[in-house]
Short mmCIF file of C-alpha atoms and ligand atoms in Angstrom, two decimals:
data_model
loop_
_atom_site.label_atom_id
_atom_site.label_comp_id
_atom_site.label_asym_id
_atom_site.label_seq_id
_atom_site.Cartn_x
_atom_site.Cartn_y
_atom_site.Cartn_z
CA UNK C 1 -24.72 -78.21 12.47
CA UNK C 2 -23.18 -77.25 9.17
CA UNK C 3 -19.60 -76.05 9.00
CA UNK C 4 -19.38 -72.38 9.86
CA UNK C 5 -16.60 -71.03 7.73
CA UNK C 6 -15.48 -67.80 6.13
CA UNK C 7 -12.39 -65.80 5.42
CA UNK C 8 -10.82 -62.44 5.96
CA UNK C 9 -12.50 -59.82 3.75
CA UNK C 10 -11.58 -56.26 2.90
CA UNK C 11 -13.97 -53.76 4.45
CA UNK C 12 -13.04 -50.91 2.12
CA UNK C 13 -16.43 -50.98 0.39
CA UNK C 14 -18.43 -51.10 3.60
CA UNK C 15 -20.33 -53.61 5.59
CA UNK C 16 -23.09 -54.62 3.26
CA UNK C 17 -20.63 -55.32 0.44
CA UNK C 18 -18.61 -57.49 2.80
CA UNK C 19 -21.60 -59.61 3.79
CA UNK C 20 -22.60 -59.92 0.13
CA UNK C 21 -19.07 -61.00 -0.79
CA UNK C 22 -19.12 -63.63 1.95
CA UNK C 23 -22.38 -65.04 0.61
CA UNK C 24 -21.07 -65.01 -2.97
CA UNK C 25 -18.12 -67.26 -2.10
CA UNK C 26 -20.13 -69.73 -0.06
CA UNK C 27 -19.10 -68.40 3.37
CA UNK C 28 -21.47 -68.13 6.32
CA UNK C 29 -19.20 -65.98 8.45
CA UNK C 30 -16.25 -63.64 7.85
CA UNK C 31 -13.50 -61.63 9.48
CA UNK C 32 -12.69 -57.98 8.81
CA UNK C 33 -10.37 -55.25 10.06
CA UNK C 34 -12.05 -52.59 12.13
CA UNK C 35 -9.87 -49.96 10.44
CA UNK C 36 -6.78 -49.76 8.28
CA UNK C 37 -4.69 -52.71 9.56
CA UNK C 38 -1.66 -50.44 9.89
CA UNK C 39 -3.60 -48.18 12.21
CA UNK C 40 -5.28 -44.85 11.86
CA UNK C 41 -8.77 -43.48 12.15
CA UNK C 42 -11.86 -45.56 11.46
CA UNK C 43 -14.77 -44.39 9.38
CA UNK C 44 -18.01 -44.23 11.30
CA UNK C 45 -20.44 -46.95 10.20
CA UNK C 46 -23.59 -45.79 8.43
CA UNK C 47 -26.65 -47.02 10.27
CA UNK C 48 -28.41 -48.00 7.03
CA UNK C 49 -25.39 -50.10 6.12
CA UNK C 50 -25.43 -51.86 9.47
CA UNK C 51 -29.19 -52.44 9.23
CA UNK C 52 -28.95 -53.87 5.72
CA UNK C 53 -26.11 -56.11 6.80
CA UNK C 54 -28.02 -57.47 9.77
CA UNK C 55 -30.96 -58.31 7.50
CA UNK C 56 -28.63 -60.13 5.13
CA UNK C 57 -27.10 -62.02 8.08
CA UNK C 58 -30.54 -63.28 9.01
CA UNK C 59 -31.54 -64.19 5.46
CA UNK C 60 -28.32 -66.01 4.65
CA UNK C 61 -27.54 -67.54 8.02
CA UNK C 62 -24.33 -65.56 8.58
CA UNK C 63 -23.21 -65.57 12.20
CA UNK C 64 -20.31 -64.36 14.33
CA UNK C 65 -18.61 -61.77 12.16
CA UNK C 66 -15.15 -61.43 13.65
CA UNK C 67 -13.59 -58.00 13.86
CA UNK C 68 -9.79 -57.99 13.90
CA UNK C 69 -7.91 -55.18 15.62
CA UNK C 70 -5.11 -53.51 13.63
CA UNK C 71 -1.72 -55.23 13.64
CA UNK C 72 -0.02 -52.10 14.93
CA UNK C 73 -1.95 -52.32 18.15
CA UNK C 74 0.45 -53.23 20.94
CA UNK C 75 -0.96 -53.16 24.45
CA UNK C 76 2.47 -53.91 25.94
CA UNK C 77 4.65 -51.53 23.95
CA UNK C 78 7.48 -49.81 25.74
CA UNK C 79 6.27 -46.32 24.87
CA UNK C 80 3.28 -45.07 26.79
CA UNK C 81 2.04 -43.36 23.59
CA UNK C 82 1.78 -46.71 21.76
CA UNK C 83 0.00 -48.36 24.68
CA UNK C 84 -2.43 -45.44 24.75
CA UNK C 85 -3.16 -45.94 21.04
CA UNK C 86 -3.98 -49.60 21.77
CA UNK C 87 -6.29 -48.63 24.58
CA UNK C 88 -8.10 -45.93 22.61
CA UNK C 89 -8.42 -48.09 19.50
CA UNK C 90 -9.87 -51.03 21.39
CA UNK C 91 -12.30 -48.83 23.29
CA UNK C 92 -13.47 -47.20 20.06
CA UNK C 93 -13.77 -50.54 18.24
CA UNK C 94 -15.82 -52.07 21.05
CA UNK C 95 -18.06 -49.01 21.15
CA UNK C 96 -18.84 -49.44 17.44
CA UNK C 97 -19.25 -53.20 17.70
CA UNK C 98 -22.11 -52.73 20.15
CA UNK C 99 -24.29 -52.36 17.03
CA UNK C 100 -23.56 -55.89 15.77
CA UNK C 101 -25.18 -58.32 18.22
CA UNK C 102 -23.09 -61.49 17.77
CA UNK C 103 -19.80 -59.97 16.68
CA UNK C 104 -16.54 -60.95 18.31
CA UNK C 105 -13.34 -58.91 18.52
CA UNK C 106 -9.93 -60.51 18.04
CA UNK C 107 -6.59 -58.93 18.89
CA UNK C 108 -2.93 -59.89 19.11
CA UNK C 109 -2.01 -59.64 22.80
CA UNK C 110 1.17 -57.72 21.99
CA UNK C 111 4.96 -57.79 21.88
CA UNK C 112 6.84 -56.93 25.05
CA UNK C 113 9.85 -55.62 23.09
CA UNK C 114 12.43 -56.52 25.68
CA UNK C 115 10.45 -55.61 28.79
CA UNK C 116 9.96 -59.29 29.59
CA UNK C 117 6.97 -61.60 29.44
CA UNK C 118 5.74 -60.80 32.95
CA UNK C 119 5.78 -57.04 32.42
CA UNK C 120 4.07 -57.55 29.07
CA UNK C 121 1.30 -59.65 30.56
CA UNK C 122 0.73 -56.99 33.25
CA UNK C 123 0.47 -54.22 30.68
CA UNK C 124 -1.94 -56.17 28.44
CA UNK C 125 -4.17 -56.97 31.42
CA UNK C 126 -3.95 -53.36 32.55
CA UNK C 127 -5.12 -52.20 29.13
CA UNK C 128 -8.03 -54.68 29.12
CA UNK C 129 -9.02 -53.59 32.62
CA UNK C 130 -9.32 -50.03 31.36
CA UNK C 131 -11.04 -50.94 28.08
CA UNK C 132 -13.63 -53.55 29.09
CA UNK C 133 -16.94 -52.21 30.33
CA UNK C 134 -19.82 -54.11 31.88
CA UNK C 135 -22.21 -53.02 29.13
CA UNK C 136 -20.04 -54.45 26.33
CA UNK C 137 -21.79 -57.23 24.43
CA UNK C 138 -18.84 -58.25 22.26
CA UNK C 139 -16.62 -61.13 23.33
CA UNK C 140 -12.96 -60.09 23.12
CA UNK C 141 -10.65 -62.82 21.85
CA UNK C 142 -6.96 -63.14 22.62
CA UNK C 143 -5.27 -64.75 19.63
CA UNK C 144 -2.78 -67.57 20.13
CA UNK C 145 0.53 -66.33 18.66
CA UNK C 146 3.49 -67.92 16.89
CA UNK C 147 6.06 -66.37 19.22
CA UNK C 148 7.78 -64.33 16.55
CA UNK C 149 10.10 -61.79 18.15
CA UNK C 150 8.81 -60.96 21.63
CA UNK C 151 5.16 -61.83 20.99
CA UNK C 152 3.10 -62.73 24.01
CA UNK C 153 0.54 -65.52 23.62
CA UNK C 154 2.83 -68.21 22.20
CA UNK C 155 1.85 -70.52 25.06
CA UNK C 156 -1.51 -71.24 26.64
CA UNK C 157 0.02 -70.30 30.01
CA UNK C 158 0.81 -66.76 28.84
CA UNK C 159 -2.80 -66.30 27.75
CA UNK C 160 -3.94 -67.70 31.10
CA UNK C 161 -1.72 -65.13 32.80
CA UNK C 162 -3.57 -62.32 31.04
CA UNK C 163 -7.04 -63.71 31.76
CA UNK C 164 -6.22 -64.18 35.44
CA UNK C 165 -5.41 -60.50 35.80
CA UNK C 166 -8.53 -59.17 34.07
CA UNK C 167 -11.45 -58.20 36.24
CA UNK C 168 -14.19 -58.66 33.61
CA UNK C 169 -12.61 -61.86 32.34
CA UNK C 170 -16.00 -63.34 31.50
CA UNK C 171 -15.85 -61.12 28.41
CA UNK C 172 -12.63 -62.79 27.23
CA UNK C 173 -12.25 -65.77 24.93
CA UNK C 174 -9.51 -67.29 22.80
CA UNK C 175 -9.07 -67.48 19.05
CA UNK C 176 -6.87 -70.43 18.15
CA UNK C 177 -4.79 -69.79 15.03
CA UNK C 178 -3.65 -73.12 13.59
CA UNK C 179 -0.52 -71.68 11.93
CA UNK C 180 0.41 -69.81 15.10
CA UNK C 181 0.00 -72.70 17.55
CA UNK C 182 1.91 -75.00 15.17
CA UNK C 183 4.70 -72.44 14.85
CA UNK C 184 4.49 -72.00 18.61
CA UNK C 185 5.31 -75.69 19.11
CA UNK C 186 1.90 -77.34 19.61
CA UNK C 187 1.71 -80.44 17.44
CA UNK C 188 -1.82 -80.28 16.07
CA UNK C 189 -0.84 -82.66 13.26
CA UNK C 190 0.11 -85.78 15.22
CA UNK C 191 -1.21 -84.89 18.69
CA UNK C 192 -4.37 -82.86 18.23
CA UNK C 193 -6.19 -84.56 21.12
CA UNK C 194 -3.32 -83.89 23.53
CA UNK C 195 -3.03 -80.26 22.46
CA UNK C 196 -6.73 -79.72 23.03
CA UNK C 197 -6.52 -81.49 26.40
CA UNK C 198 -3.73 -79.14 27.36
CA UNK C 199 -5.78 -76.20 26.15
CA UNK C 200 -8.64 -77.40 28.30
CA UNK C 201 -6.43 -77.89 31.34
CA UNK C 202 -4.76 -74.46 31.09
CA UNK C 203 -7.47 -72.25 29.59
CA UNK C 204 -10.68 -74.29 29.55
CA UNK C 205 -12.27 -75.25 26.26
CA UNK C 206 -15.23 -72.99 27.05
CA UNK C 207 -12.87 -70.05 26.38
CA UNK C 208 -12.28 -71.23 22.83
CA UNK C 209 -14.62 -69.24 20.60
CA UNK C 210 -13.02 -69.11 17.15
CA UNK C 211 -10.40 -70.79 14.97
CA UNK C 212 -8.15 -69.12 12.40
CA UNK C 213 -7.57 -71.79 9.80
CA UNK C 214 -4.15 -71.41 8.18
CA UNK C 215 -1.52 -73.81 6.98
CA UNK C 216 2.09 -72.91 7.84
CA UNK C 217 5.08 -72.40 5.57
CA UNK C 218 7.34 -73.58 8.38
CA UNK C 219 7.90 -76.49 10.73
CA UNK C 220 6.65 -77.21 14.23
CA UNK C 221 7.99 -74.68 16.73
CA UNK C 222 9.54 -72.45 14.07
CA UNK C 223 8.08 -69.22 15.56
CA UNK C 224 7.89 -67.70 12.07
CA UNK C 225 4.18 -66.91 11.47
CA UNK C 226 4.02 -67.30 7.71
CA UNK C 227 0.62 -68.52 6.58
CA UNK C 228 0.23 -70.97 3.73
CA UNK C 229 -2.77 -72.14 1.71
CA UNK C 230 -4.76 -75.02 3.25
CA UNK C 231 -3.06 -78.32 2.48
CA UNK C 232 0.04 -76.75 0.95
CA UNK C 233 2.10 -76.25 4.07
CA UNK C 234 3.58 -78.22 6.97
CA UNK C 235 0.20 -78.84 8.62
CA UNK C 236 -1.43 -80.50 5.63
CA UNK C 237 -4.94 -81.33 4.52
CA UNK C 238 -5.41 -84.46 6.62
CA UNK C 239 -4.80 -82.49 9.79
CA UNK C 240 -7.31 -79.83 8.71
CA UNK C 241 -9.87 -82.54 8.09
CA UNK C 242 -9.39 -83.72 11.67
CA UNK C 243 -9.46 -80.17 13.02
CA UNK C 244 -12.77 -79.11 11.46
CA UNK C 245 -14.43 -82.39 12.49
CA UNK C 246 -13.01 -82.64 16.01
CA UNK C 247 -15.79 -82.81 18.62
CA UNK C 248 -14.19 -80.00 20.63
CA UNK C 249 -13.89 -77.72 17.59
CA UNK C 250 -16.55 -78.58 15.04
CA UNK C 251 -19.21 -76.17 16.33
CA UNK C 252 -16.84 -73.19 16.33
CA UNK C 253 -16.63 -70.62 13.56
CA UNK C 254 -13.56 -71.06 11.31
CA UNK C 255 -11.89 -68.15 9.51
CA UNK C 256 -9.37 -68.54 6.69
CA UNK C 257 -6.42 -66.14 6.64
CA UNK C 258 -4.56 -67.93 3.90
CA UNK C 259 -2.66 -66.14 1.11
CA UNK C 260 -5.56 -66.05 -1.35
CA UNK C 261 -7.76 -63.87 -3.50
CA UNK C 262 -11.51 -64.44 -3.39
CA UNK C 263 -11.46 -67.39 -5.82
CA UNK C 264 -8.83 -69.11 -3.70
CA UNK C 265 -10.91 -68.62 -0.57
CA UNK C 266 -13.98 -69.91 -2.34
CA UNK C 267 -12.10 -73.06 -3.38
CA UNK C 268 -10.78 -73.64 0.15
CA UNK C 269 -14.24 -73.21 1.66
CA UNK C 270 -15.60 -75.73 -0.84
CA UNK C 271 -12.75 -78.16 -0.19
CA UNK C 272 -13.24 -78.00 3.58
CA UNK C 273 -17.01 -78.40 3.29
CA UNK C 274 -16.26 -81.46 1.18
CA UNK C 275 -14.45 -83.19 4.05
CA UNK C 276 -16.92 -82.20 6.73
CA UNK C 277 -18.39 -85.29 8.40
FE1 LIG X 301 -4.36 -62.20 13.76
FE1 LIG X 302 -4.68 -65.34 12.86
ZN1 LIG X 303 -0.39 -64.96 11.53
#
């Protein structure tokens, strides 16, 4: 199978424009925010836009568009009001995503802001138990986090803790962010096999559905979460070559979230296709 790769695109001009942009830069998938990343109301999708996009997907071989929940969403906030916003936003996003057959939905588990990891995990699972419905067709991905501040999801065990408490856990998957796991202390540069074995042991590789491909401005275990362009950070190009070709990863969709404009993304997509074996 050919490398499935894309990047984060702005959705301000609507769905069809996004799919066209992806095609124009050589991508065959993409990620987008479901609404303003800082929160707020989402515009309702026009059916003709969705239809046109689905046709373009078929024509151009685009698969697995990945919707990203807003950054402000915090399912384990201290204030009930903030947790309610997370719940309502996720429910609304998943309702709208029902119209895109192979979409996935990625979110940051949350920051416990001093309540403690255990309490945070409980609240995140509680939110998911209220949000997830049997009829949902979209796989919901928990993103691996760098562990900045009180972020939950900096270890595979924390993500396991959430999954174990969710009733409809068959709807859950994991999105592995290379910058985040590196910053979280998983050495994907010198010990990629071992990290993936650990992932398999704790979470099961069948849960792994997507990869965010980002280099890191900081060192292993730095817990900083500052993305760098591919090959220009502490992870480095050779490691990315191994990552996109690894038997456990190579069939997954990869999404760039590097600090780039469209031309930069296009160049990275080309560069990574160039080292695909
Ligand atoms: Fe993210
Ligand atoms: Fe990410
Ligand atoms: Zn990040």
